[in-house]
CSV table of N, CA and C in Angstrom, one decimal:
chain,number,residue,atom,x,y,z
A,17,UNK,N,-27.4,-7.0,5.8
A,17,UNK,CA,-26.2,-7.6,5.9
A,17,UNK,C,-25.1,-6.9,5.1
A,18,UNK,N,-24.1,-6.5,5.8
A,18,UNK,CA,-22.9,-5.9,5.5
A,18,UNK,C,-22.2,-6.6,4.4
A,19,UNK,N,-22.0,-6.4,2.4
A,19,UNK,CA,-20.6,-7.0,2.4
A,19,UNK,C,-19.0,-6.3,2.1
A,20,UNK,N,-18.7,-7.2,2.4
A,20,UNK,CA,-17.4,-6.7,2.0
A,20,UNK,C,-16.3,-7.1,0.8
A,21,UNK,N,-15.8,-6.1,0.1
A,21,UNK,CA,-14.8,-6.6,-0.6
A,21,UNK,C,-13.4,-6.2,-0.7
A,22,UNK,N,-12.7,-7.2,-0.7
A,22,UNK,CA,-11.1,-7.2,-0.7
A,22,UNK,C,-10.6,-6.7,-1.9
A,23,UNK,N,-9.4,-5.6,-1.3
A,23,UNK,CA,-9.3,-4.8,-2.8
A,23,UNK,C,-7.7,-4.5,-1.7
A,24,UNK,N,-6.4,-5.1,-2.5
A,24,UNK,CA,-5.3,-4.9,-1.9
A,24,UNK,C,-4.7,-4.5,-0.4
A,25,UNK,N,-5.4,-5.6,0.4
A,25,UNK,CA,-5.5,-5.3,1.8
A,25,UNK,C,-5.9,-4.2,2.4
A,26,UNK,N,-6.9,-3.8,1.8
A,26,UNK,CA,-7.9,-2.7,2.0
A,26,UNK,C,-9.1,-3.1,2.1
A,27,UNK,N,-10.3,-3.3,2.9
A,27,UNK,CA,-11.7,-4.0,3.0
A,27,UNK,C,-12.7,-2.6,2.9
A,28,UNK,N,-13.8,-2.2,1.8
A,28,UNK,CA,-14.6,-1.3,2.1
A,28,UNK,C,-15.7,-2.6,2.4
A,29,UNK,N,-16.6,-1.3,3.3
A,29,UNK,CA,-17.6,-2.3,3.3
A,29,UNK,C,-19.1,-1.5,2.3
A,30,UNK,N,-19.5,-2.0,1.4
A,30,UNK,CA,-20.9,-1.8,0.3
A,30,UNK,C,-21.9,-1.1,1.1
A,31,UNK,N,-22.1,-1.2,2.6
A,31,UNK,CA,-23.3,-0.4,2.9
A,31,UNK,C,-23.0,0.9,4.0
A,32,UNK,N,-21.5,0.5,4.5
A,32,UNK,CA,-21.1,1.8,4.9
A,32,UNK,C,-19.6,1.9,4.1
A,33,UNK,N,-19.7,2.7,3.5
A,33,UNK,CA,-18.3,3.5,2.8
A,33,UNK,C,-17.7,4.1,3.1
A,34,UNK,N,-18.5,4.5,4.3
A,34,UNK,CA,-17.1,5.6,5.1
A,34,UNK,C,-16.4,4.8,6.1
A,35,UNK,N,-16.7,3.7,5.9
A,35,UNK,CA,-15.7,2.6,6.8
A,35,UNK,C,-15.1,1.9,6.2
A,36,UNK,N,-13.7,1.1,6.7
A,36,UNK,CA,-12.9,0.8,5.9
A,36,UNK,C,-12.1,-0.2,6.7
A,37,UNK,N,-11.3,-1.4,6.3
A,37,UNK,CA,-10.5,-2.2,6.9
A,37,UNK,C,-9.1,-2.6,6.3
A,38,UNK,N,-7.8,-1.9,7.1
A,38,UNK,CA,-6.5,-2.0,6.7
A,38,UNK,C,-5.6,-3.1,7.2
A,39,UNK,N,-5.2,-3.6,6.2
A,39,UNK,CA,-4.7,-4.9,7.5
A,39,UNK,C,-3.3,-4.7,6.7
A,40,UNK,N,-2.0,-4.4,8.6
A,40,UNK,CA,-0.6,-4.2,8.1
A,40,UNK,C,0.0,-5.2,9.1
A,41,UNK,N,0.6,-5.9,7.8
A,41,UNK,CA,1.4,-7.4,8.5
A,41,UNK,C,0.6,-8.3,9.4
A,42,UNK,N,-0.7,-8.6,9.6
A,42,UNK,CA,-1.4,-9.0,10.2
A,42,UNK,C,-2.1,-8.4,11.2
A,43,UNK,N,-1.7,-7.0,11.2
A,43,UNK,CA,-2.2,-6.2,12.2
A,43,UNK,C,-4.0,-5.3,11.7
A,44,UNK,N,-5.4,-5.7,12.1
A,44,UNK,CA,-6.3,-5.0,11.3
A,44,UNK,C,-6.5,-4.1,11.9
A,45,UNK,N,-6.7,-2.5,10.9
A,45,UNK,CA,-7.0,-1.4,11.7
A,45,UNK,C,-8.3,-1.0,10.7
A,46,UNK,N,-9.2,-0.6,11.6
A,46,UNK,CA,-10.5,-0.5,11.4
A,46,UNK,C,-10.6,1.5,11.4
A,47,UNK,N,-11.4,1.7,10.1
A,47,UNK,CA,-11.1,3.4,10.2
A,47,UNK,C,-12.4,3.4,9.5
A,48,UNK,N,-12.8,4.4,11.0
A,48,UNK,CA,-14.0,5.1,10.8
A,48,UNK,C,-14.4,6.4,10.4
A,49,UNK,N,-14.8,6.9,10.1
A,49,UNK,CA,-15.3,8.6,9.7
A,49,UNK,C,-16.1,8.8,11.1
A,50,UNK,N,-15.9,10.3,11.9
A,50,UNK,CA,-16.6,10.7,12.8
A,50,UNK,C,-18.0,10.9,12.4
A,51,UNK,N,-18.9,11.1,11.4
A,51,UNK,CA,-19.8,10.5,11.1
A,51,UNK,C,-20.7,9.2,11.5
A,52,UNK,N,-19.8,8.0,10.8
A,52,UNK,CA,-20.5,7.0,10.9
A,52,UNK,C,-19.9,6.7,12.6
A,53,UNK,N,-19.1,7.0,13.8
A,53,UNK,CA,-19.1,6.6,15.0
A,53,UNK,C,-19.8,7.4,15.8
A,54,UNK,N,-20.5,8.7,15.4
A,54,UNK,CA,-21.8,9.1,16.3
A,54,UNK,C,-22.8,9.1,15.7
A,55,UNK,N,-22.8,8.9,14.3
A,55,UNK,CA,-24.5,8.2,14.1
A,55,UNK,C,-24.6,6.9,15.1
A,56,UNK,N,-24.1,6.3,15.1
A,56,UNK,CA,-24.5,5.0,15.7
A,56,UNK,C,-24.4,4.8,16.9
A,57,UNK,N,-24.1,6.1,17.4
A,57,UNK,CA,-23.4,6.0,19.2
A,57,UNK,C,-22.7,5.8,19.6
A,58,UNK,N,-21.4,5.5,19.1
A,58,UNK,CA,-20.3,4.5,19.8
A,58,UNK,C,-19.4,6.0,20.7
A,59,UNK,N,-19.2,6.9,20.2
A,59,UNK,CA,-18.6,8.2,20.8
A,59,UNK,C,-19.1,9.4,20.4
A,60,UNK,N,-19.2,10.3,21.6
A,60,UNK,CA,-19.9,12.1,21.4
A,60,UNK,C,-19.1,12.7,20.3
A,61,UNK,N,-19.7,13.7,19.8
A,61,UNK,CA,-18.8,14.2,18.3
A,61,UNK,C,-17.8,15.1,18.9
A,62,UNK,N,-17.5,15.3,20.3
A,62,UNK,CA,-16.1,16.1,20.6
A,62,UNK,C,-14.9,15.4,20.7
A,63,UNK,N,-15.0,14.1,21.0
A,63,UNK,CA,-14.0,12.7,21.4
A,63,UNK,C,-12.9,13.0,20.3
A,64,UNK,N,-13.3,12.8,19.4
A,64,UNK,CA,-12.2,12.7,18.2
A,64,UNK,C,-12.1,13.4,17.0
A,65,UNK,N,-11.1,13.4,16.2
A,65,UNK,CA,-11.2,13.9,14.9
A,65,UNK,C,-12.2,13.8,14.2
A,66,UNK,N,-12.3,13.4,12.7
A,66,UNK,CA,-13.1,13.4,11.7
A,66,UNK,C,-13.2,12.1,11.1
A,67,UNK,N,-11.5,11.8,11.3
A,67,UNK,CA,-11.3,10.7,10.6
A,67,UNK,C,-10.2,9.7,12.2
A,68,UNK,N,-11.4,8.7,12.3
A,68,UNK,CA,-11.0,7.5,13.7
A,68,UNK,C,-10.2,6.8,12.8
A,69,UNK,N,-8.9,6.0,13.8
A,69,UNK,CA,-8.2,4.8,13.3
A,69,UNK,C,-8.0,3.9,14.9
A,70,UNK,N,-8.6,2.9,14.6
A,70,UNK,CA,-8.7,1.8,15.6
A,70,UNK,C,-7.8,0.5,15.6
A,71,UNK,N,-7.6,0.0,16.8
A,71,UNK,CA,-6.9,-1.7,16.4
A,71,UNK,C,-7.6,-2.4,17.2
A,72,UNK,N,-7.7,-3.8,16.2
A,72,UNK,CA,-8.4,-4.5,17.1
A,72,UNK,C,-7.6,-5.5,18.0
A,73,UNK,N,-7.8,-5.4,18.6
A,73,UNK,CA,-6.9,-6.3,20.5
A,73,UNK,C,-7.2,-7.4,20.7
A,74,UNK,N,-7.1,-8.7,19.7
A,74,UNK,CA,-7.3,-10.0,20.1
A,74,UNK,C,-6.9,-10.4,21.7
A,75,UNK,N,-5.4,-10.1,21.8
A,75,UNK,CA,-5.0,-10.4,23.2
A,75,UNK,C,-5.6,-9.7,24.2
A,76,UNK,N,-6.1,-8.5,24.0
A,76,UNK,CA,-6.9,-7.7,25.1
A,76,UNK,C,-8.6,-8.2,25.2
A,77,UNK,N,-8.6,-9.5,25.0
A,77,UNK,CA,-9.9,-9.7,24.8
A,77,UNK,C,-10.9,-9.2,24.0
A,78,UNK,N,-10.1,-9.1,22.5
A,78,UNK,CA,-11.0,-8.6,21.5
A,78,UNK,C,-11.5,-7.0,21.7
A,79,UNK,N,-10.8,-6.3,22.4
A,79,UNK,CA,-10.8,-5.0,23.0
A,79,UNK,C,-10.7,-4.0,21.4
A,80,UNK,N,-10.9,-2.7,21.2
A,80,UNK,CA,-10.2,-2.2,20.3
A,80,UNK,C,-9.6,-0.8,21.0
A,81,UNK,N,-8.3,-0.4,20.5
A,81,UNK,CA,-7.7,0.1,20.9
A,81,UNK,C,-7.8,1.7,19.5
A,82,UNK,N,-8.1,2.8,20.6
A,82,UNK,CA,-7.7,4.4,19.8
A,82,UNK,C,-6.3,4.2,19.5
A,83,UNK,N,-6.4,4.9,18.3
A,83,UNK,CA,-4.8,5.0,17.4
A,83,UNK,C,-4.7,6.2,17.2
A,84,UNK,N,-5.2,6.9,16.9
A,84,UNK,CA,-4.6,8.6,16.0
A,84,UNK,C,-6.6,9.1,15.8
A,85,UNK,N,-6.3,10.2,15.4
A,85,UNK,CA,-7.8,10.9,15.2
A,85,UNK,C,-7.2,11.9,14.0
A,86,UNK,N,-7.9,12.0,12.6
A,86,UNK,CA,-7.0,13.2,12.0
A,86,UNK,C,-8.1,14.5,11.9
A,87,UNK,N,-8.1,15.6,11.8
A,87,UNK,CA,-8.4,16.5,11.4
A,87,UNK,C,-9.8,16.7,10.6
A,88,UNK,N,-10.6,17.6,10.8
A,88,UNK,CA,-12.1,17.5,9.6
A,88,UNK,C,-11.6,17.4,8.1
A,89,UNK,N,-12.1,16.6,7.5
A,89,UNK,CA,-12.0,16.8,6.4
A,89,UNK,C,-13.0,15.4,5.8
A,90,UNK,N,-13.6,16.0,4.3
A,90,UNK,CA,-14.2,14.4,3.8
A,90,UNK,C,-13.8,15.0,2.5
A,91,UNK,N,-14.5,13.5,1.4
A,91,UNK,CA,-14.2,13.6,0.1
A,91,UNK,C,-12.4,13.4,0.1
A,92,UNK,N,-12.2,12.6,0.3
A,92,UNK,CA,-10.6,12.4,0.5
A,92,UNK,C,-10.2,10.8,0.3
A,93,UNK,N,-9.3,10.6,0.1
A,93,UNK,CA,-8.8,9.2,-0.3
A,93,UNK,C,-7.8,8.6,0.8
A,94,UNK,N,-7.5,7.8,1.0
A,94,UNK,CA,-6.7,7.0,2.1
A,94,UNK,C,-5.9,5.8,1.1
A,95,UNK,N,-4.7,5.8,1.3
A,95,UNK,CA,-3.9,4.7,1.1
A,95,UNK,C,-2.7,4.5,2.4
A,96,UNK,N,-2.4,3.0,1.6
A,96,UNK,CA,-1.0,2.7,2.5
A,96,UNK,C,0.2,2.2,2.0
A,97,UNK,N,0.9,2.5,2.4
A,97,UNK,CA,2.4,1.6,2.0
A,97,UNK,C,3.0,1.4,3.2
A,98,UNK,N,3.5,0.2,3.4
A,98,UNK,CA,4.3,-0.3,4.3
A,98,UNK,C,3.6,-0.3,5.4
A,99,UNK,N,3.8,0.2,6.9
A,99,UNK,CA,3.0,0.8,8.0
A,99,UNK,C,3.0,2.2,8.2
A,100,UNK,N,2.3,2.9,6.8
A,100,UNK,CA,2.5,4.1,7.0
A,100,UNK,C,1.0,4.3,6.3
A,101,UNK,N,0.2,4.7,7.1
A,101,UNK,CA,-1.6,5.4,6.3
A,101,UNK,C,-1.0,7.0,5.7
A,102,UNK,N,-1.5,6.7,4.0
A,102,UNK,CA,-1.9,8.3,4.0
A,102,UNK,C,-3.3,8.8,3.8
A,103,UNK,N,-3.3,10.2,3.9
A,103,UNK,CA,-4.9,10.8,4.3
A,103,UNK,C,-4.4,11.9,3.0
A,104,UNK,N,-4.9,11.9,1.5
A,104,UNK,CA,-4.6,13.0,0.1
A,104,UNK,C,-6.0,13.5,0.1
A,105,UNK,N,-5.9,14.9,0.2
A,105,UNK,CA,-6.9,15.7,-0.5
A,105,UNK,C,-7.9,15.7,0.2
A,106,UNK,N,-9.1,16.1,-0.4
A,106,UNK,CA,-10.1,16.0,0.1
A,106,UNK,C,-10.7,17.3,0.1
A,107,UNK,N,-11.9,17.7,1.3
A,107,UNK,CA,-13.1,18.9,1.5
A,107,UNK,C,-12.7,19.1,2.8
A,108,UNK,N,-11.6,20.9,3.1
A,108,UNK,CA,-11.7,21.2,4.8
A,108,UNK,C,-12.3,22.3,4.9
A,109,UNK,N,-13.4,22.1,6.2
A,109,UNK,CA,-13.8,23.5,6.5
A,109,UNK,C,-13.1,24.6,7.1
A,110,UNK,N,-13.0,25.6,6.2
A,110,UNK,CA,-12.4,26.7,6.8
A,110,UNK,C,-13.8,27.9,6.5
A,111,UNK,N,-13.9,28.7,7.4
A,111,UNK,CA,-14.5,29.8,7.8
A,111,UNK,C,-16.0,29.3,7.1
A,112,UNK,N,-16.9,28.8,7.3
A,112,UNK,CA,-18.0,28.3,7.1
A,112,UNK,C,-18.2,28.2,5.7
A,113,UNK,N,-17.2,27.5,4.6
A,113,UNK,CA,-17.0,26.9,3.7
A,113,UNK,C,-16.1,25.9,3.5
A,114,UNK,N,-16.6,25.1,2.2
A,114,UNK,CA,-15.6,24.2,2.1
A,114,UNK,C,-14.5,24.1,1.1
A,115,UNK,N,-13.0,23.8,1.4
A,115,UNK,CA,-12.1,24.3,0.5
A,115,UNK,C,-11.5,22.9,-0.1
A,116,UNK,N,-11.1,22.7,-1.3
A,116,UNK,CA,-10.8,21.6,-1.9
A,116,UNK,C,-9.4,21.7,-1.4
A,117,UNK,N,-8.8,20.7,-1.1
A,117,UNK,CA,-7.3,20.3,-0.4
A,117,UNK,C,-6.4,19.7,-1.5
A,118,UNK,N,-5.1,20.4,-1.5
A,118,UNK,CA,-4.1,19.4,-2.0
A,118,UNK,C,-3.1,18.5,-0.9
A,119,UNK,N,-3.6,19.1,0.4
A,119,UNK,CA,-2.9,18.5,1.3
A,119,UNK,C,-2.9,16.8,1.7
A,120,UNK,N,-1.7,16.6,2.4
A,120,UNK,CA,-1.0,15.1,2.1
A,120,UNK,C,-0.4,15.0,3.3
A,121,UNK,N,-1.7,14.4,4.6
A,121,UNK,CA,-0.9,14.1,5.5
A,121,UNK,C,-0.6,12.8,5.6
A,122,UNK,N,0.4,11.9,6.5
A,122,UNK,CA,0.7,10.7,6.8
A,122,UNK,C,0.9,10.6,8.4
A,123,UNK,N,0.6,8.6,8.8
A,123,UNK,CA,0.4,8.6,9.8
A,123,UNK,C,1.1,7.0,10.1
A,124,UNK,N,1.9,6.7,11.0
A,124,UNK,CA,2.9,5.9,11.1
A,124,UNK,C,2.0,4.6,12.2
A,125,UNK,N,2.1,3.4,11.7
A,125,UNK,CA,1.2,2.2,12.5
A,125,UNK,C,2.5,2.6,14.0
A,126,UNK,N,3.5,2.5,13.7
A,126,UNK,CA,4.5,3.2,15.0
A,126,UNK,C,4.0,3.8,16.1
A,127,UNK,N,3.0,4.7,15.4
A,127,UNK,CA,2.7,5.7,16.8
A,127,UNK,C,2.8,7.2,16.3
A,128,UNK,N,2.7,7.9,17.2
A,128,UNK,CA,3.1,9.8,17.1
A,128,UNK,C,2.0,10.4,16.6
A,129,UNK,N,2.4,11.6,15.8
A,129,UNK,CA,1.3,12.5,15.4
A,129,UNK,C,1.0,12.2,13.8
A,130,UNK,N,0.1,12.8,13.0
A,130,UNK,CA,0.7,12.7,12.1
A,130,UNK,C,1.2,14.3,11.5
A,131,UNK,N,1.7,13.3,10.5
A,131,UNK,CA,2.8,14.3,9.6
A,131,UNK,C,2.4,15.0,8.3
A,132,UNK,N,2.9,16.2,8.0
A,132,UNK,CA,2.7,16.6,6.3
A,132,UNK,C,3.5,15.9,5.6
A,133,UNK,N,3.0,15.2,4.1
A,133,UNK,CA,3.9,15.1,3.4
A,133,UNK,C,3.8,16.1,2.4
A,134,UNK,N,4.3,15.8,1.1
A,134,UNK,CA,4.5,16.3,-0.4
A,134,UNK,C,3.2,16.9,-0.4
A,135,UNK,N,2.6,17.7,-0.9
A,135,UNK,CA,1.5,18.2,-1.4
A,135,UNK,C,1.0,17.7,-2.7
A,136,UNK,N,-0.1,17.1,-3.4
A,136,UNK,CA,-0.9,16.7,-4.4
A,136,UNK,C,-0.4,18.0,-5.6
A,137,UNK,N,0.1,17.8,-6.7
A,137,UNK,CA,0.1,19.0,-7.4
A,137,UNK,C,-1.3,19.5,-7.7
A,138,UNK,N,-2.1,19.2,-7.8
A,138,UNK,CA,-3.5,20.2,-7.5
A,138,UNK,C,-4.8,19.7,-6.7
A,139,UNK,N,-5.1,20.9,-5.7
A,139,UNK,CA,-6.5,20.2,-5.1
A,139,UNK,C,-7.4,19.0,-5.5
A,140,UNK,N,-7.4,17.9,-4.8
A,140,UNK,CA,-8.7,17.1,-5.4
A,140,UNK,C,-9.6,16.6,-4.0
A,141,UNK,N,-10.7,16.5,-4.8
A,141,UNK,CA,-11.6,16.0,-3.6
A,141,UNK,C,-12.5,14.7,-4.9
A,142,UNK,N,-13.1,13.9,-4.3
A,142,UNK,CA,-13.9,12.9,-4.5
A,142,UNK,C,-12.6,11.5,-5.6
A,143,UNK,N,-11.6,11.3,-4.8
A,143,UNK,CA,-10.6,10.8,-6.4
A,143,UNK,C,-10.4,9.3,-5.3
A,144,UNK,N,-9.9,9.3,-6.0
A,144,UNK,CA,-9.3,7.3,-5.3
A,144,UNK,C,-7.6,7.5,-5.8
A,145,UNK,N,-7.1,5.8,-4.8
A,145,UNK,CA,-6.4,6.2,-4.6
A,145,UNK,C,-6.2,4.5,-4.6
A,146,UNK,N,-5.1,3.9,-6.0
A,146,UNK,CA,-4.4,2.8,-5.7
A,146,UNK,C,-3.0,2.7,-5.3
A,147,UNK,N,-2.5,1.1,-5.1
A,147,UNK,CA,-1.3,1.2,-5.1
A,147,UNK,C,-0.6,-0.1,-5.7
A,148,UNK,N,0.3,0.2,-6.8
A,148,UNK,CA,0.8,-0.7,-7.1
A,148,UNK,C,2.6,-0.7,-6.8
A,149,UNK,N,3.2,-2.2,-7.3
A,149,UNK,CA,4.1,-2.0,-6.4
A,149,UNK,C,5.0,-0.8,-5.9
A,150,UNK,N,4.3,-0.9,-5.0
A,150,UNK,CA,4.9,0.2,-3.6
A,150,UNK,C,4.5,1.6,-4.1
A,151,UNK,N,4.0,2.2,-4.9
A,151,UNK,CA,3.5,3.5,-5.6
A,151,UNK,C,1.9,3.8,-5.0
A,152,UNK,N,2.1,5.0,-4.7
A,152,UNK,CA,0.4,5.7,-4.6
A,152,UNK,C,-0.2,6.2,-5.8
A,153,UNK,N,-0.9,5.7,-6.8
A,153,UNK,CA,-1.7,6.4,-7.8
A,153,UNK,C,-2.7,7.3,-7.7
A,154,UNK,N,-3.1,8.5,-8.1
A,154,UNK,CA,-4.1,9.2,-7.5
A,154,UNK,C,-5.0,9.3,-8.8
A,155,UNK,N,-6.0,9.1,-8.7
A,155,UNK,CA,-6.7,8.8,-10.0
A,155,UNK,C,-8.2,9.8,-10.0
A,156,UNK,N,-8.6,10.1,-10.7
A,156,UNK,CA,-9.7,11.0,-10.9
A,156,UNK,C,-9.7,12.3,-10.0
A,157,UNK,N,-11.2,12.5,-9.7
A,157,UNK,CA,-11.4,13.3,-8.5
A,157,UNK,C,-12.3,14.8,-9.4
A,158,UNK,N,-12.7,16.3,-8.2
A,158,UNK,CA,-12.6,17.2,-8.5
A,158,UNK,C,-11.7,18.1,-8.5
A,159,UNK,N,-11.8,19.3,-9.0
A,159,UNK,CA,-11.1,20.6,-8.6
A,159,UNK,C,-11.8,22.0,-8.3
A,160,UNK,N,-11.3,22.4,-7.6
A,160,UNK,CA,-11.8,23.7,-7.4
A,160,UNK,C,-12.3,24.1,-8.3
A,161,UNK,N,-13.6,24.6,-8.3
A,161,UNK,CA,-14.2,25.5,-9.9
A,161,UNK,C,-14.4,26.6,-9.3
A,162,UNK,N,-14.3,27.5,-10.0
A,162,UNK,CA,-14.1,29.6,-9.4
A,162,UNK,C,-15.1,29.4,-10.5
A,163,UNK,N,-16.3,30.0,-9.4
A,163,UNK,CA,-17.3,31.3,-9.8
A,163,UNK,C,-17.8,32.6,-10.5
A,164,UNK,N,-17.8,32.8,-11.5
A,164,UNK,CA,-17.5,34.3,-11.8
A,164,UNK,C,-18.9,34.8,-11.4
């Protein structure tokens, strides 16, 4: 049995973590990691990004509806303000490695693509990410460590 806990209109769930529940203005969007949607079969791993964002469709008969798909990337944090998801940081593969990210895209409950914002002033991967009034806090994490 799945639980869950409520943490500023944000739902993780304790036995899957790479899932997550966003609820904007009454609206719940359910965000999955391409991981946890083809471990379990629900879509082939070419369908979508890395990172799924879903709605659920009470009026469509409890239907859930595709939203956006972002880019590979894990080890990354997700917040929101207003109806706007952000996706900070994180692990992207480039050339059969993985590169720590200071990138900072955003994604509008509206619709469209998403967008770049501001860049993190330094790469992090594994960090969290609150928000207090109306502010994104970026809290912990890694950084790149160079090898000598």
């Amino acid at each position: 049995m799945s639980r869950w806990s409520d943490s500023m209109r944000m739902i993780v769930s304790s036995s899957r973590p790479e899932a997550c529940l966003m609820g904007f203005n009454s609206t719940p969007v359910f965000i999955l990691t391409w991981w946890s949607l083809t471990k379990i079969g629900c879509i082939p791993a070419a369908d979508f990004g890395f990172l799924v964002l879903l709605r659920h469709r009470v009026e469509a008969q409890g239907t859930w509806e595709h939203l956006s798909s972002a880019e590979y990337r894990d080890s990354y944090a997700l917040g929101a303000l207003g109806d706007t998801i952000y996706l900070l940081g994180g692990q992207m593969k480039q050339k059969n490695q993985y590169l720590i990210t200071n990138s900072v895209e955003r994604w509008s409950l509206q619709g469209g693509p998403w967008h770049s914002a501001a860049p993190l002033p330094i790469p992090l991967a594994y960090h969290s990410v609150v928000r207090r009034k109306n502010r994104l806090y970026v809290l912990g994490g890694r950084t790149p460590q160079v090898m000598d």
